[in-house]
Tab-separated table of C-alpha atoms and ligand atoms in Angstrom:
chain	number	residue	atom	x	y	z
V	587	UNK	CA	125.426	117.378	122.886
V	588	UNK	CA	125.074	118.893	118.971
V	589	UNK	CA	127.287	121.364	118.197
V	590	UNK	CA	124.575	124.171	117.069
V	591	UNK	CA	127.149	126.670	116.440
V	592	UNK	CA	129.155	124.566	113.292
V	593	UNK	CA	127.128	124.566	110.044
V	594	UNK	CA	126.595	121.221	108.166
V	595	UNK	CA	126.243	119.841	105.265
V	596	UNK	CA	123.384	117.839	103.921
V	597	UNK	CA	123.682	115.881	101.202
V	598	UNK	CA	120.586	114.783	99.122
V	599	UNK	CA	121.352	112.134	96.238
V	600	UNK	CA	118.395	112.499	93.661
V	601	UNK	CA	116.129	115.506	92.955
V	602	UNK	CA	113.000	113.273	92.199
V	603	UNK	CA	109.748	113.619	93.943
V	604	UNK	CA	111.578	112.641	97.599
V	605	UNK	CA	114.649	114.869	96.924
V	606	UNK	CA	112.956	117.677	95.720
V	607	UNK	CA	111.243	117.489	99.445
V	608	UNK	CA	113.959	117.137	101.164
V	609	UNK	CA	116.070	119.423	99.841
V	610	UNK	CA	113.260	122.544	99.588
V	611	UNK	CA	112.231	121.925	103.261
V	612	UNK	CA	115.463	121.447	104.735
V	613	UNK	CA	116.880	125.047	103.060
V	614	UNK	CA	113.296	126.630	103.998
V	615	UNK	CA	114.023	124.831	107.833
V	616	UNK	CA	117.711	125.496	108.305
V	617	UNK	CA	119.677	128.610	108.712
V	618	UNK	CA	122.072	129.593	105.913
V	619	UNK	CA	124.992	128.487	107.703
V	620	UNK	CA	123.984	125.100	106.909
V	621	UNK	CA	124.503	123.900	103.155
V	622	UNK	CA	121.976	121.964	101.375
V	623	UNK	CA	123.434	120.171	97.965
V	624	UNK	CA	121.172	118.774	95.413
V	625	UNK	CA	122.644	116.171	92.918
V	626	UNK	CA	120.383	115.149	89.901
V	627	UNK	CA	121.384	114.189	86.793
V	628	UNK	CA	118.450	115.155	84.694
V	629	UNK	CA	117.646	118.857	83.715
V	630	UNK	CA	113.867	118.487	84.338
V	631	UNK	CA	111.751	117.284	87.025
V	632	UNK	CA	108.949	115.336	85.693
V	633	UNK	CA	105.740	114.438	87.572
V	634	UNK	CA	105.364	110.729	86.770
V	635	UNK	CA	101.775	110.181	88.094
V	636	UNK	CA	100.489	112.179	84.877
V	637	UNK	CA	102.964	110.218	82.450
V	638	UNK	CA	99.384	107.801	82.083
V	639	UNK	CA	97.349	111.018	80.817
V	640	UNK	CA	100.742	112.198	78.606
V	641	UNK	CA	99.992	108.592	77.033
V	642	UNK	CA	96.591	108.935	76.062
V	643	UNK	CA	97.303	112.958	74.755
V	644	UNK	CA	95.518	114.720	77.590
V	645	UNK	CA	98.988	116.491	78.621
V	646	UNK	CA	101.648	117.668	76.772
V	647	UNK	CA	105.700	117.377	77.848
V	648	UNK	CA	106.010	120.921	78.894
V	649	UNK	CA	102.471	120.256	81.185
V	650	UNK	CA	103.862	118.075	83.569
V	651	UNK	CA	107.825	118.843	83.109
V	652	UNK	CA	109.435	121.846	85.302
V	653	UNK	CA	113.019	123.164	86.046
V	654	UNK	CA	114.328	123.027	89.198
V	655	UNK	CA	115.180	126.800	89.575
V	656	UNK	CA	112.993	127.571	92.373
V	657	UNK	CA	115.273	125.324	94.496
V	658	UNK	CA	118.297	127.267	93.320
V	659	UNK	CA	116.250	130.370	94.563
V	660	UNK	CA	115.736	129.307	97.718
V	661	UNK	CA	119.317	128.783	98.387
V	662	UNK	CA	119.798	125.074	97.608
V	663	UNK	CA	123.084	124.345	95.946
V	664	UNK	CA	122.275	121.911	92.760
V	665	UNK	CA	125.065	120.085	90.985
V	666	UNK	CA	124.132	118.221	87.904
V	667	UNK	CA	125.817	114.900	87.373
V	668	UNK	CA	125.861	111.281	87.660
V	669	UNK	CA	126.504	109.962	90.800
V	670	UNK	CA	129.276	107.714	90.287
V	671	UNK	CA	130.277	106.061	93.779
V	672	UNK	CA	129.151	106.788	97.218
V	673	UNK	CA	131.048	105.891	100.020
V	674	UNK	CA	128.104	105.498	103.005
V	675	UNK	CA	130.990	105.327	105.844
V	676	UNK	CA	132.991	108.402	104.912
V	677	UNK	CA	129.267	109.912	103.588
V	678	UNK	CA	131.068	111.190	99.957
V	679	UNK	CA	129.764	110.582	96.514
V	680	UNK	CA	131.733	111.141	93.622
V	681	UNK	CA	130.090	113.489	90.722
V	682	UNK	CA	131.933	115.358	87.896
V	683	UNK	CA	135.641	114.295	89.005
V	684	UNK	CA	134.702	115.670	92.098
V	685	UNK	CA	134.258	114.476	95.643
V	686	UNK	CA	131.382	115.773	97.796
V	687	UNK	CA	131.790	115.202	101.394
V	688	UNK	CA	128.054	115.632	103.842
V	689	UNK	CA	127.626	115.447	107.411
V	690	UNK	CA	124.584	113.656	106.852
V	691	UNK	CA	123.801	111.961	103.507
V	692	UNK	CA	120.162	111.677	102.257
V	693	UNK	CA	119.771	108.851	99.730
V	694	UNK	CA	116.680	109.745	96.995
V	695	UNK	CA	117.974	108.042	93.950
V	696	UNK	CA	114.791	106.059	93.158
V	697	UNK	CA	114.524	102.854	91.084
V	698	UNK	CA	116.518	101.898	87.822
V	699	UNK	CA	114.525	100.279	84.871
V	700	UNK	CA	116.286	97.013	83.335
V	701	UNK	CA	113.778	96.901	80.062
V	702	UNK	CA	117.109	94.631	78.373
V	703	UNK	CA	116.614	91.935	81.110
V	704	UNK	CA	113.849	90.815	78.743
V	705	UNK	CA	114.581	89.735	75.702
V	706	UNK	CA	112.606	91.405	73.105
V	707	UNK	CA	110.859	93.596	75.280
V	708	UNK	CA	112.180	96.954	74.180
V	709	UNK	CA	111.857	95.968	70.437
V	710	UNK	CA	108.184	94.915	70.449
V	711	UNK	CA	106.430	98.061	72.886
V	712	UNK	CA	106.983	100.897	74.965
V	713	UNK	CA	106.650	101.621	78.678
V	714	UNK	CA	104.591	104.605	80.003
V	715	UNK	CA	106.747	104.431	82.697
V	716	UNK	CA	109.249	107.122	81.611
V	717	UNK	CA	108.354	110.371	79.593
V	718	UNK	CA	109.901	109.401	75.987
V	719	UNK	CA	107.714	106.117	75.946
V	720	UNK	CA	104.910	107.335	77.308
V	721	UNK	CA	105.275	109.859	74.307
V	722	UNK	CA	105.797	107.062	71.835
V	723	UNK	CA	102.768	105.465	73.387
V	724	UNK	CA	100.444	108.307	72.461
V	725	UNK	CA	101.926	108.346	69.053
V	726	UNK	CA	101.561	104.553	68.435
V	727	UNK	CA	97.807	104.808	69.721
V	728	UNK	CA	96.819	107.292	67.370
V	729	UNK	CA	98.103	104.868	64.682
V	730	UNK	CA	96.323	102.035	66.293
V	731	UNK	CA	92.613	101.259	64.973
V	732	UNK	CA	92.160	97.682	65.610
V	733	UNK	CA	93.632	94.675	67.189
V	734	UNK	CA	95.114	93.651	70.320
V	735	UNK	CA	96.650	96.149	73.245
V	736	UNK	CA	98.474	94.570	75.886
V	737	UNK	CA	99.227	96.260	79.183
V	738	UNK	CA	101.863	93.883	80.630
V	739	UNK	CA	103.638	94.339	83.801
V	740	UNK	CA	106.758	92.559	83.687
V	741	UNK	CA	108.097	91.764	87.288
V	742	UNK	CA	107.647	92.629	91.182
V	743	UNK	CA	107.989	94.956	92.860
V	744	UNK	CA	106.722	97.900	90.539
V	745	UNK	CA	106.137	101.628	91.881
V	746	UNK	CA	102.749	102.820	91.550
V	747	UNK	CA	100.743	99.279	92.100
V	748	UNK	CA	97.797	101.558	90.579
V	749	UNK	CA	99.628	102.950	87.129
V	750	UNK	CA	99.073	99.958	85.396
V	751	UNK	CA	95.032	99.434	85.991
V	752	UNK	CA	94.887	103.121	85.138
V	753	UNK	CA	96.768	102.729	82.019
V	754	UNK	CA	94.749	99.776	80.911
V	755	UNK	CA	91.533	101.859	81.872
V	756	UNK	CA	92.642	104.880	79.990
V	757	UNK	CA	93.827	102.816	76.937
V	758	UNK	CA	90.235	101.539	76.969
V	759	UNK	CA	88.294	104.676	77.209
V	760	UNK	CA	90.631	106.156	74.413
V	761	UNK	CA	89.653	103.527	72.100
V	762	UNK	CA	85.487	104.210	73.102
V	763	UNK	CA	86.265	107.746	72.633
V	764	UNK	CA	87.584	107.261	69.249
V	765	UNK	CA	84.541	104.698	68.219
V	766	UNK	CA	87.284	101.805	67.533
V	767	UNK	CA	86.152	99.882	70.703
V	768	UNK	CA	84.294	96.983	68.734
V	769	UNK	CA	87.327	96.107	66.706
V	770	UNK	CA	89.887	96.377	70.164
V	771	UNK	CA	90.747	93.893	72.668
V	772	UNK	CA	92.604	94.942	76.101
V	773	UNK	CA	94.291	92.697	77.906
V	774	UNK	CA	96.467	93.065	80.864
V	775	UNK	CA	99.379	90.681	81.847
V	776	UNK	CA	100.849	90.225	85.611
V	777	UNK	CA	102.835	88.355	87.821
V	778	UNK	CA	100.456	89.772	90.678
V	779	UNK	CA	97.650	87.664	92.046
V	780	UNK	CA	95.256	90.846	91.531
V	781	UNK	CA	95.447	94.531	91.136
V	782	UNK	CA	97.098	96.271	94.031
V	783	UNK	CA	96.969	92.999	96.170
V	784	UNK	CA	98.449	94.313	99.179
V	785	UNK	CA	95.423	96.019	99.856
V	786	UNK	CA	93.588	93.054	100.842
V	787	UNK	CA	91.636	90.550	98.945
V	788	UNK	CA	88.321	92.220	98.602
V	789	UNK	CA	89.741	95.196	97.654
V	790	UNK	CA	91.578	93.587	94.895
V	791	UNK	CA	88.256	91.384	93.900
V	792	UNK	CA	86.531	94.688	93.522
V	793	UNK	CA	89.227	96.672	91.429
V	794	UNK	CA	89.196	93.453	89.239
V	795	UNK	CA	85.683	93.411	88.959
V	796	UNK	CA	86.454	97.262	87.948
V	797	UNK	CA	88.711	96.367	85.006
V	798	UNK	CA	86.461	93.129	84.074
V	799	UNK	CA	83.361	95.380	83.630
V	800	UNK	CA	85.342	97.513	81.216
V	801	UNK	CA	85.849	94.269	79.124
V	802	UNK	CA	89.737	94.269	79.693
V	803	UNK	CA	90.822	90.262	80.235
V	804	UNK	CA	92.930	90.202	83.198
V	805	UNK	CA	95.403	87.445	83.324
V	806	UNK	CA	96.643	87.178	87.035
V	807	UNK	CA	99.919	85.331	87.542
V	808	UNK	CA	101.525	85.749	84.425
V	809	UNK	CA	105.098	86.427	84.485
V	810	UNK	CA	106.840	87.041	81.048
V	811	UNK	CA	109.691	85.623	80.649
V	812	UNK	CA	110.599	87.250	76.675
V	813	UNK	CA	108.904	88.648	73.780
V	814	UNK	CA	108.887	87.801	69.954
V	815	UNK	CA	108.981	91.118	68.421
V	816	UNK	CA	108.680	89.750	64.835
V	817	UNK	CA	105.671	87.587	65.767
V	818	UNK	CA	104.201	90.191	68.201
V	819	UNK	CA	103.787	87.263	71.217
V	820	UNK	CA	104.824	87.692	74.574
V	821	UNK	CA	105.673	84.425	76.229
V	822	UNK	CA	105.111	83.823	79.800
V	823	UNK	CA	106.882	81.494	82.504
V	824	UNK	CA	103.414	79.322	82.783
V	825	UNK	CA	103.814	78.371	79.111
V	826	UNK	CA	101.362	80.732	77.855
V	827	UNK	CA	101.931	83.377	75.373
V	828	UNK	CA	99.368	85.999	73.771
V	829	UNK	CA	99.404	87.755	70.471
V	830	UNK	CA	98.907	92.015	70.661
V	831	UNK	CA	99.424	94.727	68.478
V	832	UNK	CA	100.156	97.335	71.123
V	833	UNK	CA	102.253	96.769	73.817
V	834	UNK	CA	102.378	99.344	76.598
V	835	UNK	CA	104.563	97.636	79.616
V	836	UNK	CA	106.048	98.623	83.224
V	837	UNK	CA	109.406	97.762	83.145
V	838	UNK	CA	111.158	95.513	85.611
V	839	UNK	CA	112.554	97.701	88.295
V	840	UNK	CA	115.990	97.682	90.131
V	841	UNK	CA	117.945	99.749	92.610
V	842	UNK	CA	120.232	102.178	90.479
V	843	UNK	CA	123.916	100.368	90.099
V	844	UNK	CA	125.638	103.246	92.067
V	845	UNK	CA	123.624	101.936	94.982
V	846	UNK	CA	124.415	98.296	94.202
V	847	UNK	CA	128.341	99.106	93.736
V	848	UNK	CA	128.330	100.774	97.159
V	849	UNK	CA	126.789	97.806	99.246
V	850	UNK	CA	123.723	99.388	100.106
V	851	UNK	CA	121.575	96.770	98.881
V	852	UNK	CA	120.034	94.312	101.392
V	853	UNK	CA	118.709	90.867	100.586
V	854	UNK	CA	115.699	92.599	99.182
V	855	UNK	CA	117.621	94.373	96.413
V	856	UNK	CA	116.951	97.279	97.720
V	857	UNK	CA	118.130	99.882	100.863
V	858	UNK	CA	117.432	98.711	104.381
V	859	UNK	CA	116.237	101.578	106.387
V	860	UNK	CA	114.207	101.683	109.877
V	861	UNK	CA	110.790	101.762	108.709
V	862	UNK	CA	110.001	104.989	111.072
V	863	UNK	CA	113.200	106.968	110.710
V	864	UNK	CA	114.392	106.044	107.319
V	865	UNK	CA	117.649	105.581	108.838
V	866	UNK	CA	120.230	103.208	107.406
V	867	UNK	CA	122.749	100.874	109.232
V	868	UNK	CA	125.324	104.037	108.485
V	869	UNK	CA	125.513	107.367	110.702
V	870	UNK	CA	124.220	110.042	109.075
V	871	UNK	CA	122.717	107.974	106.279
V	872	UNK	CA	119.133	107.905	105.340
V	873	UNK	CA	117.249	106.468	102.558
V	874	UNK	CA	113.236	107.579	101.193
V	875	UNK	CA	111.357	106.575	98.617
V	876	UNK	CA	111.395	104.051	95.840
V	877	UNK	CA	115.363	102.874	96.316
V	878	UNK	CA	113.956	101.593	99.900
V	879	UNK	CA	112.954	97.726	100.728
V	880	UNK	CA	110.708	97.816	103.702
V	881	UNK	CA	109.241	94.673	104.981
V	882	UNK	CA	105.729	95.165	106.184
V	883	UNK	CA	104.734	92.592	109.053
V	884	UNK	CA	102.745	90.508	106.386
V	885	UNK	CA	105.793	89.602	104.523
V	886	UNK	CA	105.096	91.914	101.885
V	887	UNK	CA	107.447	95.362	101.174
V	888	UNK	CA	106.045	98.711	101.476
V	889	UNK	CA	104.672	99.805	98.116
V	890	UNK	CA	107.038	102.282	95.898
V	891	UNK	CA	104.979	105.303	95.645
V	892	UNK	CA	104.975	109.171	95.712
V	893	UNK	CA	103.107	109.499	98.767
V	894	UNK	CA	105.191	107.320	100.576
V	895	UNK	CA	108.305	109.109	99.540
V	896	UNK	CA	107.021	112.337	100.547
V	897	UNK	CA	105.954	111.081	103.705
V	898	UNK	CA	109.048	109.918	104.631
V	899	UNK	CA	110.977	112.943	102.943
V	900	UNK	CA	108.900	114.739	105.837
V	901	UNK	CA	109.810	112.749	108.460
V	902	UNK	CA	113.945	112.895	107.505
V	903	UNK	CA	113.481	116.770	107.190
V	904	UNK	CA	111.831	116.922	110.905
V	905	UNK	CA	114.404	114.802	112.401
V	906	UNK	CA	117.590	116.144	110.776
V	907	UNK	CA	116.233	119.525	112.020
V	908	UNK	CA	115.502	118.248	114.638
V	909	UNK	CA	119.155	116.881	115.443
V	910	UNK	CA	120.883	119.571	114.243
V	911	UNK	CA	119.037	122.763	116.170
V	912	UNK	CA	118.674	120.598	119.406
V	913	UNK	CA	114.933	121.619	119.672
V	914	UNK	CA	111.705	119.943	119.447
V	915	UNK	CA	111.220	116.219	119.375
V	916	UNK	CA	111.579	113.228	116.618
V	917	UNK	CA	108.752	112.348	114.146
V	918	UNK	CA	108.041	109.099	112.919
V	919	UNK	CA	106.735	107.800	109.547
V	920	UNK	CA	103.662	106.211	110.457
V	921	UNK	CA	102.964	104.242	107.054
V	922	UNK	CA	99.898	106.002	105.923
V	923	UNK	CA	99.310	106.255	101.891
V	924	UNK	CA	96.685	107.388	99.312
V	925	UNK	CA	96.611	107.055	95.775
V	926	UNK	CA	94.232	108.172	93.243
V	927	UNK	CA	92.965	105.441	90.337
V	928	UNK	CA	91.993	107.192	87.490
V	929	UNK	CA	89.463	105.089	85.204
V	930	UNK	CA	88.807	107.665	82.199
V	931	UNK	CA	85.894	109.267	81.140
V	932	UNK	CA	86.741	112.401	84.010
V	933	UNK	CA	86.439	109.819	87.248
V	934	UNK	CA	89.003	108.333	89.231
V	935	UNK	CA	88.682	106.082	92.514
V	936	UNK	CA	91.129	106.093	95.419
V	937	UNK	CA	92.562	104.028	97.785
V	938	UNK	CA	93.997	105.228	100.811
V	939	UNK	CA	95.083	103.961	104.210
V	940	UNK	CA	97.853	102.781	106.493
V	941	UNK	CA	100.195	100.196	105.425
V	942	UNK	CA	101.844	99.984	109.025
V	943	UNK	CA	98.340	98.720	110.899
V	944	UNK	CA	98.794	95.457	112.382
V	945	UNK	CA	98.477	92.762	112.108
V	946	UNK	CA	97.957	93.652	108.065
V	947	UNK	CA	97.602	96.754	106.467
V	948	UNK	CA	94.433	98.779	106.276
V	949	UNK	CA	93.348	100.156	103.008
V	950	UNK	CA	89.938	101.791	102.016
V	951	UNK	CA	88.931	101.914	98.079
V	952	UNK	CA	86.768	104.687	96.905
V	953	UNK	CA	84.388	103.856	94.087
V	954	UNK	CA	85.184	106.011	91.049
V	955	UNK	CA	83.478	109.258	90.386
V	956	UNK	CA	84.113	112.797	88.963
V	957	UNK	CA	84.820	114.497	92.087
V	958	UNK	CA	87.721	112.285	92.801
V	959	UNK	CA	88.685	112.798	89.139
V	960	UNK	CA	88.860	116.695	89.761
V	961	UNK	CA	90.782	116.138	93.152
V	962	UNK	CA	93.639	114.076	91.047
V	963	UNK	CA	94.183	117.366	88.283
V	964	UNK	CA	93.864	119.601	91.446
V	965	UNK	CA	96.620	117.603	92.957
V	966	UNK	CA	98.909	117.731	89.934
V	967	UNK	CA	98.906	121.547	89.626
V	968	UNK	CA	98.862	122.288	93.470
V	969	UNK	CA	101.943	120.048	93.626
V	970	UNK	CA	103.830	121.295	90.463
V	971	UNK	CA	102.880	124.788	92.128
V	972	UNK	CA	104.232	124.192	95.274
V	973	UNK	CA	107.550	122.922	94.314
V	974	UNK	CA	108.040	124.383	90.982
H	2190	FAD	C1	103.292	106.151	85.537
H	2190	FAD	C2	103.273	106.427	86.808
H	2190	FAD	C3	102.459	106.847	87.913
H	2190	FAD	C4	102.627	106.859	89.147
H	2190	FAD	N1	101.665	107.452	89.627
H	2190	FAD	C5	101.981	107.917	91.277
H	2190	FAD	C6	100.717	107.976	92.082
H	2190	FAD	O1	99.641	108.447	91.577
H	2190	FAD	N2	100.814	108.171	93.009
H	2190	FAD	C7	102.001	108.092	93.901
H	2190	FAD	O2	102.110	108.293	94.638
H	2190	FAD	N3	103.097	107.618	93.136
H	2190	FAD	C8	102.809	107.407	91.593
H	2190	FAD	N4	104.051	107.066	91.107
H	2190	FAD	C9	105.256	106.718	92.009
H	2190	FAD	C10	106.452	107.844	92.407
H	2190	FAD	O3	106.639	108.836	90.748
H	2190	FAD	C11	107.568	107.510	92.426
H	2190	FAD	O4	107.311	106.668	93.838
H	2190	FAD	C12	108.249	108.528	93.393
H	2190	FAD	O5	108.771	109.720	92.353
H	2190	FAD	C13	109.544	108.173	94.253
H	2190	FAD	O6	110.438	109.129	94.544
H	2190	FAD	P1	112.055	108.784	94.627
H	2190	FAD	O7	112.596	110.530	95.218
H	2190	FAD	O8	112.288	107.762	95.592
H	2190	FAD	O9	112.375	108.805	93.018
H	2190	FAD	P2	112.376	109.610	91.951
H	2190	FAD	O10	110.861	110.305	91.984
H	2190	FAD	O11	112.546	108.571	90.587
H	2190	FAD	O12	113.437	110.354	91.768
H	2190	FAD	C14	114.984	109.531	91.778
H	2190	FAD	C15	115.928	110.906	90.886
H	2190	FAD	O13	117.115	110.324	91.218
H	2190	FAD	C16	118.164	110.704	90.236
H	2190	FAD	N5	119.201	109.747	90.041
H	2190	FAD	C17	119.080	108.604	90.175
H	2190	FAD	N6	120.320	108.254	89.924
H	2190	FAD	C18	121.029	108.818	89.626
H	2190	FAD	C19	122.487	109.166	89.831
H	2190	FAD	N7	123.437	108.200	89.275
H	2190	FAD	N8	122.937	110.394	89.801
H	2190	FAD	C20	122.136	111.425	89.927
H	2190	FAD	N9	120.990	111.510	89.773
H	2190	FAD	C21	120.287	110.280	89.817
H	2190	FAD	C22	116.715	110.670	89.050
H	2190	FAD	O14	117.304	111.293	87.856
H	2190	FAD	C23	115.544	110.658	89.806
H	2190	FAD	O15	115.199	112.411	89.737
H	2190	FAD	C24	103.837	106.644	89.357
H	2190	FAD	C25	105.025	106.458	88.799
H	2190	FAD	C26	105.000	106.382	87.712
H	2190	FAD	C27	105.935	106.045	86.844
């Protein structure tokens, strides 16, 4: 029987998309005798789905960046600092030379980028996977008037499988808008067999056709080994080399070092969790979002995406509140996800479905249109308004 009279401390590690949802909802749903502490190292939250827009100048930094002051107002205790150590058995973390101990630990630390693991990459281009890189690409694109644009996916897995497709389509559209399209070649290089291949061969084929219809050359199964920054050449494991003038890349992803050092990652390199309730093998320790590794029945990992992190966050909140209050019943994360695919010129498509469907994920691709683009814009505004 739970002790419903004693206040609990819930430590939420990481105040990104998943952590903000968990901390906010727990604070709203638990009485004030329980403590919700959020530990985050960055001062501001960045809404990543809008980074491709920032890269082409339709958003500015301030449009997609928010302080977490609203969480503090709600009663979430925010500790700003770098988590240096996690002890999952003791449910303790070290930050700013202090040790915090929780009754519950929710790990929502996302991914760490490892650009430096590919020689020459950092010197040769910029990534649209963080706000500084996206801003630099915006500056670089304005100086670029002819030549070759390469959108490069460096390795698998990477978050938001649609983002590189969006980036290529938006950059291509930008060239048309600036009347330089005839002087530009756009290429996509990726280790994947096709775009969003987990959505099924038919959907992937359709997406690829959409990219190619815009005269973007899609180079599947190209795994970069190094980039010759001086001569502007990408070198791939299959022996192919490719020239570029403007390089926009998706960096290699890995679990954050603090998570690896804590012995939390499994064979996949990510934190193994129960796919329905997000529990790790440690008592009262949960992990959600990009930092987790969930193997689907088809043998591939559940994609890393905000919509997934959000859905998992809601389930973990529900179940912790249920456990603490002793009321209601527990919930399961059911593997559903949806994702807009911005295609430029005021249009967007969408992929949605169920990744946990048996015997394989069931995904539907919706053709690009103006309404879907408005939906994406509305979602951005709604999300930033609701949580910040
Ligand atoms: C370009 C781009 C476009 C995207 N588009 C979409 C989209 O359209 N739809 C969609 O669903 N998803 C999209 N995503 C993916 C989505 O942003 C992520 O999947 C989502 O943010 C994952 O949430 P998370 O909480 O797991 O991790 P994050 O949101 O990355 O949060 C992790 C947090 O942990 C903090 N942290 C890490 N280490 C430490 C430490 N040692 N100490 C303290 N704090 C730490 C980080 O600062 C960060 O705030 C996109 C991502 C990118 C990059």
